[in-house]
Amino acid sequence: MEKIIGLIDAPFTPMKANGDVNLEPVPAYAAMLAKNGLKGVFINGSSGEGYMLTTEERIQLAEKWVESVPEGFKVIVHVGSCCLRESAKLAAHAKEIGAWGIGAMAPPFPKIGRVEELVKYCETIAAAAPDLPFYFYHIPAFNGCFLPMLDFLKAVDGRIPNFAGIKYTFESLYEYNQCRLYKNGKFDMLHGQDETYLPSLAQGGAQGGICGTTNYNGRVQVAIGEAWAAGDLARARELQDYSQEVINVICHYRGNIVGGKRIMKLIGLDLGPNRVPWRNMTDEEEKAMKAELEAIDFFNRCNIL
């Protein structure tokens, strides 16, 4: 099964002032990401507020992204849901519209507490689109699914034919690497923490990742991988340090989903507000965040439209 090389973006969901989904910016959004070196998108995930969208909205977004991306640009659709039947429906739809792949995180309710429960959940979803690569999205901070991923890989191996790998968004680089080494790298381990991209490369095997800050800081994240590949460790370190500076700023403003989405407005692509119960940034917070970004020369290094 093909492994992803390069970085996949986790886009925000554009919304109108009243909170309705806004499909209009998607073509320009897709073009901007491709222009700045991204290789695809992982839509309707955590950055996209996927669990706060209706099934119909998720279907509309998937269709719009698939029709909007340039040739060769991968669209992976997050189809996870608290309702497994809805997940299967979304997976089958992703296949019908020509998405490249599908993925799902563990549901936030009910919390999954055993590896076998997680395998059954993923097995049902993957079977609804058996010709598409399926990725498990490991982000336990969002759903409390703190299960050992190496045990999970062993359990799905040979059981889910289209299981491609894991989007690994967790702090344990040791576990990440152990999963990467499993059966000589059988599964695609996509690094999911932008702040530790360089360490994952240095461990000797990461080829791809799915990132949230690449929405606005994609040029820097892509350049980390390029510098590492070129053997320029000093440059790679400087870029990773700078990436963390940007992340430090958004952490002052409720993280990537809230602060990061507002940055898109500041770089010229207004994607609207977040949905309740997210607490949207005030105008005063926006001004303060802009000043912090200017202090680290962000607007000369960020994505360009």
Coordinates of C-alpha atoms in Angstrom, one line a residue:
M1 CA 0.0 0.0 0.0
E2 CA 1.3 3.5 -0.9
K3 CA 2.9 5.4 1.9
I4 CA 2.5 9.2 2.0
I5 CA 5.6 11.2 1.5
G6 CA 5.4 14.8 2.5
L7 CA 2.9 16.7 4.6
I8 CA -0.9 16.5 4.6
D9 CA -2.8 19.5 5.9
A10 CA -5.7 19.3 8.4
P11 CA -7.8 22.2 7.2
F12 CA -10.3 24.3 9.1
T13 CA -14.0 24.2 8.1
P14 CA -15.0 27.6 6.6
M15 CA -18.0 29.0 8.2
K16 CA -20.3 32.0 7.8
A17 CA -20.9 34.5 10.5
N18 CA -24.1 32.6 11.6
G19 CA -22.2 29.4 11.9
D20 CA -23.3 27.7 8.7
V21 CA -20.7 25.9 6.7
N22 CA -19.3 28.0 3.9
L23 CA -18.1 26.0 0.8
E24 CA -17.1 29.1 -1.2
P25 CA -13.5 29.5 0.1
V26 CA -12.6 25.8 -0.5
P27 CA -11.1 26.1 -4.1
A28 CA -8.9 29.0 -3.1
Y29 CA -8.0 27.2 0.1
A30 CA -6.9 24.1 -1.8
A31 CA -4.9 26.1 -4.2
M32 CA -3.1 28.0 -1.4
L33 CA -2.1 24.7 0.3
A34 CA -0.8 23.2 -2.8
K35 CA 1.1 26.4 -3.7
N36 CA 2.9 26.2 -0.3
G37 CA 4.1 22.7 -0.6
L38 CA 1.4 20.5 1.0
K39 CA 0.5 17.2 -0.6
G40 CA -3.1 16.8 0.5
V41 CA -5.7 17.4 3.1
F42 CA -7.3 15.4 5.9
I43 CA -10.7 17.0 6.1
N44 CA -13.4 17.0 8.8
G45 CA -11.0 16.1 11.6
S46 CA -10.3 17.9 14.8
S47 CA -9.0 21.1 13.1
G48 CA -12.1 21.0 11.0
E49 CA -14.5 20.7 14.0
G50 CA -15.7 17.5 12.4
Y51 CA -17.6 16.2 15.4
M52 CA -19.6 19.5 15.5
L53 CA -20.8 19.1 11.9
T54 CA -23.9 17.3 10.7
T55 CA -23.5 14.3 8.5
E56 CA -24.9 16.2 5.6
E57 CA -22.4 19.1 6.2
R58 CA -19.6 16.6 6.2
I59 CA -20.8 15.1 3.0
Q60 CA -21.0 18.5 1.3
L61 CA -17.5 19.4 2.5
A62 CA -16.0 16.1 1.2
E63 CA -17.6 16.6 -2.2
K64 CA -16.4 20.2 -2.4
W65 CA -12.8 19.3 -1.4
V66 CA -12.6 16.4 -3.9
E67 CA -13.8 18.6 -6.8
S68 CA -11.6 21.5 -5.8
V69 CA -8.1 20.0 -5.4
P70 CA -5.5 20.0 -8.1
E71 CA -4.5 16.8 -9.8
G72 CA -2.5 14.5 -7.5
F73 CA -3.5 16.3 -4.3
K74 CA -4.7 13.7 -1.8
V75 CA -8.1 14.1 0.0
I76 CA -8.4 11.9 3.1
V77 CA -11.8 12.1 4.7
H78 CA -12.1 11.8 8.5
V79 CA -15.3 9.7 9.0
G80 CA -15.2 9.0 12.7
S81 CA -18.4 9.5 14.6
C82 CA -20.0 8.5 17.8
C83 CA -22.5 6.6 15.6
L84 CA -20.7 3.8 13.9
R85 CA -23.4 3.5 11.2
E86 CA -22.9 7.2 10.3
S87 CA -19.1 6.5 10.0
A88 CA -19.8 3.6 7.6
K89 CA -22.1 5.9 5.6
L90 CA -19.4 8.6 5.4
A91 CA -16.8 6.1 4.4
A92 CA -18.9 4.7 1.6
H93 CA -19.6 8.2 0.4
A94 CA -15.9 9.1 0.4
K95 CA -15.3 6.1 -1.9
E96 CA -18.2 7.1 -4.2
I97 CA -16.8 10.7 -4.7
G98 CA -13.2 9.6 -5.4
A99 CA -11.5 10.5 -2.2
W100 CA -8.0 9.1 -1.9
G101 CA -8.4 7.7 1.6
I102 CA -10.4 7.7 4.9
G103 CA -9.5 7.9 8.5
A104 CA -11.2 7.9 11.9
M105 CA -10.3 8.8 15.5
A106 CA -11.8 6.9 18.4
P107 CA -15.2 8.3 19.4
P108 CA -15.2 10.7 22.4
F109 CA -18.3 8.8 23.7
P110 CA -18.4 6.1 24.7
K111 CA -14.7 6.0 25.5
I112 CA -13.0 2.9 24.1
G113 CA -11.0 1.1 26.8
R114 CA -9.8 -2.1 25.1
V115 CA -7.8 -2.8 22.0
E116 CA -10.3 -5.3 20.7
E117 CA -13.1 -2.6 20.9
L118 CA -11.0 -0.2 18.9
V119 CA -10.2 -2.9 16.3
K120 CA -13.9 -3.7 15.8
Y121 CA -14.7 0.0 15.5
C122 CA -12.1 0.5 12.8
E123 CA -12.9 -2.8 11.1
T124 CA -16.5 -1.8 10.5
I125 CA -15.6 1.6 9.1
A126 CA -12.8 0.3 6.9
A127 CA -15.1 -2.4 5.5
A128 CA -17.5 0.2 4.2
A129 CA -14.8 1.5 1.8
P130 CA -12.6 -1.6 1.2
D131 CA -10.7 -0.1 -1.7
L132 CA -9.5 3.0 0.2
P133 CA -6.6 3.2 2.6
F134 CA -7.8 3.5 6.1
Y135 CA -5.9 5.4 8.8
F136 CA -6.5 5.4 12.5
Y137 CA -6.2 8.9 14.0
H138 CA -4.6 8.5 17.4
I139 CA -5.3 11.6 19.4
P140 CA -6.0 10.5 22.9
A141 CA -6.1 14.0 24.4
F142 CA -9.4 14.5 22.5
N143 CA -11.1 11.2 23.3
G144 CA -9.4 9.5 26.2
C145 CA -8.4 6.5 24.1
F146 CA -4.9 6.0 25.7
L147 CA -4.4 2.5 24.3
P148 CA -1.0 1.0 23.3
M149 CA -0.6 1.6 19.6
L150 CA 1.9 -1.2 19.0
D151 CA -0.6 -3.7 20.4
F152 CA -3.3 -2.1 18.2
L153 CA -1.1 -2.6 15.1
K154 CA -0.5 -6.3 16.0
A155 CA -4.3 -6.7 16.4
V156 CA -5.3 -5.2 13.1
D157 CA -2.4 -6.8 11.1
G158 CA -4.0 -9.3 8.7
R159 CA -7.5 -8.5 10.0
I160 CA -8.3 -5.2 8.2
P161 CA -7.0 -5.6 4.6
N162 CA -7.1 -1.8 3.8
F163 CA -5.5 -0.7 7.1
A164 CA -2.8 1.8 6.0
G165 CA -1.4 3.1 9.3
I166 CA -1.8 5.7 12.0
K167 CA -2.0 9.4 12.2
Y168 CA 0.0 9.6 15.4
T169 CA -0.8 12.7 17.4
F170 CA 0.6 11.9 20.8
E171 CA 3.8 12.8 22.8
S172 CA 5.5 9.5 22.9
L173 CA 8.2 9.5 20.2
Y174 CA 9.3 6.1 21.6
E175 CA 6.0 4.5 20.9
Y176 CA 5.7 6.2 17.6
N177 CA 9.1 4.8 16.6
Q178 CA 8.2 1.3 17.8
C179 CA 5.1 1.4 15.7
R180 CA 7.2 2.6 12.7
L181 CA 9.6 -0.3 13.2
Y182 CA 6.9 -2.9 13.4
K183 CA 7.5 -5.6 10.7
N184 CA 10.2 -3.5 9.0
G185 CA 7.9 -0.5 8.6
K186 CA 4.9 -2.3 7.3
F187 CA 2.4 0.4 8.2
D188 CA 2.4 4.1 7.3
M189 CA 3.1 6.1 10.5
L190 CA 2.1 9.7 9.8
H191 CA 3.5 12.1 12.4
G192 CA 0.8 14.4 13.8
Q193 CA 2.6 16.8 16.2
D194 CA 4.0 19.8 14.3
E195 CA 6.2 20.8 17.3
T196 CA 8.2 17.5 17.1
Y197 CA 8.4 16.9 13.4
L198 CA 12.2 17.1 13.3
P199 CA 12.7 14.5 16.0
S200 CA 10.4 12.1 14.1
L201 CA 12.6 12.6 11.0
A202 CA 15.8 12.1 13.0
Q203 CA 14.6 8.7 14.2
G204 CA 15.1 7.6 10.7
G205 CA 11.8 6.7 9.2
A206 CA 9.2 9.3 9.2
Q207 CA 8.3 10.2 5.6
G208 CA 4.9 11.9 6.0
G209 CA 2.8 13.7 8.5
I210 CA -0.6 15.3 9.0
C211 CA -0.3 18.8 10.4
G212 CA -2.6 21.6 11.7
T213 CA -0.3 24.6 11.7
T214 CA 0.5 24.0 8.0
N215 CA -2.7 25.9 7.3
Y216 CA -0.7 29.1 7.8
N217 CA 2.8 27.9 8.6
G218 CA 3.2 25.3 5.9
R219 CA 6.2 26.7 4.2
V220 CA 8.2 26.4 7.4
Q221 CA 7.0 22.8 8.2
V222 CA 7.7 21.7 4.6
A223 CA 11.2 23.3 4.8
I224 CA 12.0 21.3 8.0
G225 CA 11.7 18.1 6.0
E226 CA 13.7 19.6 3.1
A227 CA 16.5 20.8 5.3
W228 CA 16.7 17.4 7.0
A229 CA 16.8 15.6 3.6
A230 CA 19.6 17.9 2.5
G231 CA 21.6 17.1 5.6
D232 CA 21.4 20.7 6.9
L233 CA 20.7 19.9 10.5
A234 CA 21.4 23.5 11.7
R235 CA 18.7 24.8 9.3
A236 CA 16.3 22.1 10.3
R237 CA 16.7 23.0 13.9
E238 CA 16.2 26.7 13.3
L239 CA 13.0 25.9 11.4
Q240 CA 11.7 23.5 14.1
D241 CA 12.5 26.1 16.8
Y242 CA 10.6 28.7 14.8
S243 CA 7.7 26.3 14.3
Q244 CA 7.5 26.0 18.1
E245 CA 7.5 29.8 18.5
V246 CA 4.4 30.0 16.3
I247 CA 2.8 27.2 18.3
N248 CA 3.6 29.1 21.5
V249 CA 1.6 32.0 20.2
I250 CA -1.5 30.0 19.3
C251 CA -1.4 28.4 22.7
H252 CA -2.1 31.8 24.1
Y253 CA -5.3 31.9 22.2
R254 CA -7.0 28.5 22.8
G255 CA -4.8 26.6 20.4
N256 CA -4.9 25.8 16.7
I257 CA -8.6 25.3 16.3
V258 CA -9.4 28.8 17.6
G259 CA -6.2 30.8 17.4
G260 CA -5.0 29.1 14.2
K261 CA -8.3 29.6 12.4
R262 CA -8.2 33.3 13.2
I263 CA -4.7 33.5 11.8
M264 CA -6.1 32.5 8.4
K265 CA -8.0 35.8 8.4
L266 CA -4.8 37.6 9.1
I267 CA -3.0 36.1 6.1
G268 CA -5.9 36.9 3.8
L269 CA -8.2 33.9 3.8
D270 CA -11.1 34.5 6.3
L271 CA -12.6 31.2 7.3
G272 CA -15.1 32.7 9.7
P273 CA -15.8 31.8 13.3
N274 CA -15.7 28.5 15.3
R275 CA -18.8 26.7 16.4
V276 CA -20.2 26.8 19.9
P277 CA -19.1 25.7 22.4
W278 CA -15.7 27.0 21.2
R279 CA -15.1 30.4 22.6
N280 CA -14.2 32.6 19.6
M281 CA -11.5 35.2 19.8
T282 CA -12.4 38.8 20.5
D283 CA -11.2 41.7 18.4
E284 CA -8.9 42.6 21.2
E285 CA -7.4 39.1 21.3
E286 CA -6.9 39.2 17.5
K287 CA -4.9 42.4 17.8
A288 CA -2.8 41.0 20.6
M289 CA -2.2 37.8 18.7
K290 CA -1.2 39.7 15.5
A291 CA 1.3 41.7 17.6
E292 CA 2.8 38.5 18.9
L293 CA 3.1 37.1 15.4
E294 CA 4.7 40.3 14.1
A295 CA 7.3 40.1 16.9
I296 CA 8.5 36.7 15.5
D297 CA 8.4 37.9 11.9
F298 CA 5.6 35.5 11.1
F299 CA 4.0 37.5 8.2
N300 CA 7.2 37.2 6.2
R301 CA 7.5 33.5 6.7
C302 CA 3.9 32.3 6.6
N303 CA 1.9 30.7 3.8
I304 CA 1.2 32.9 0.8
L305 CA -2.1 33.0 -1.2

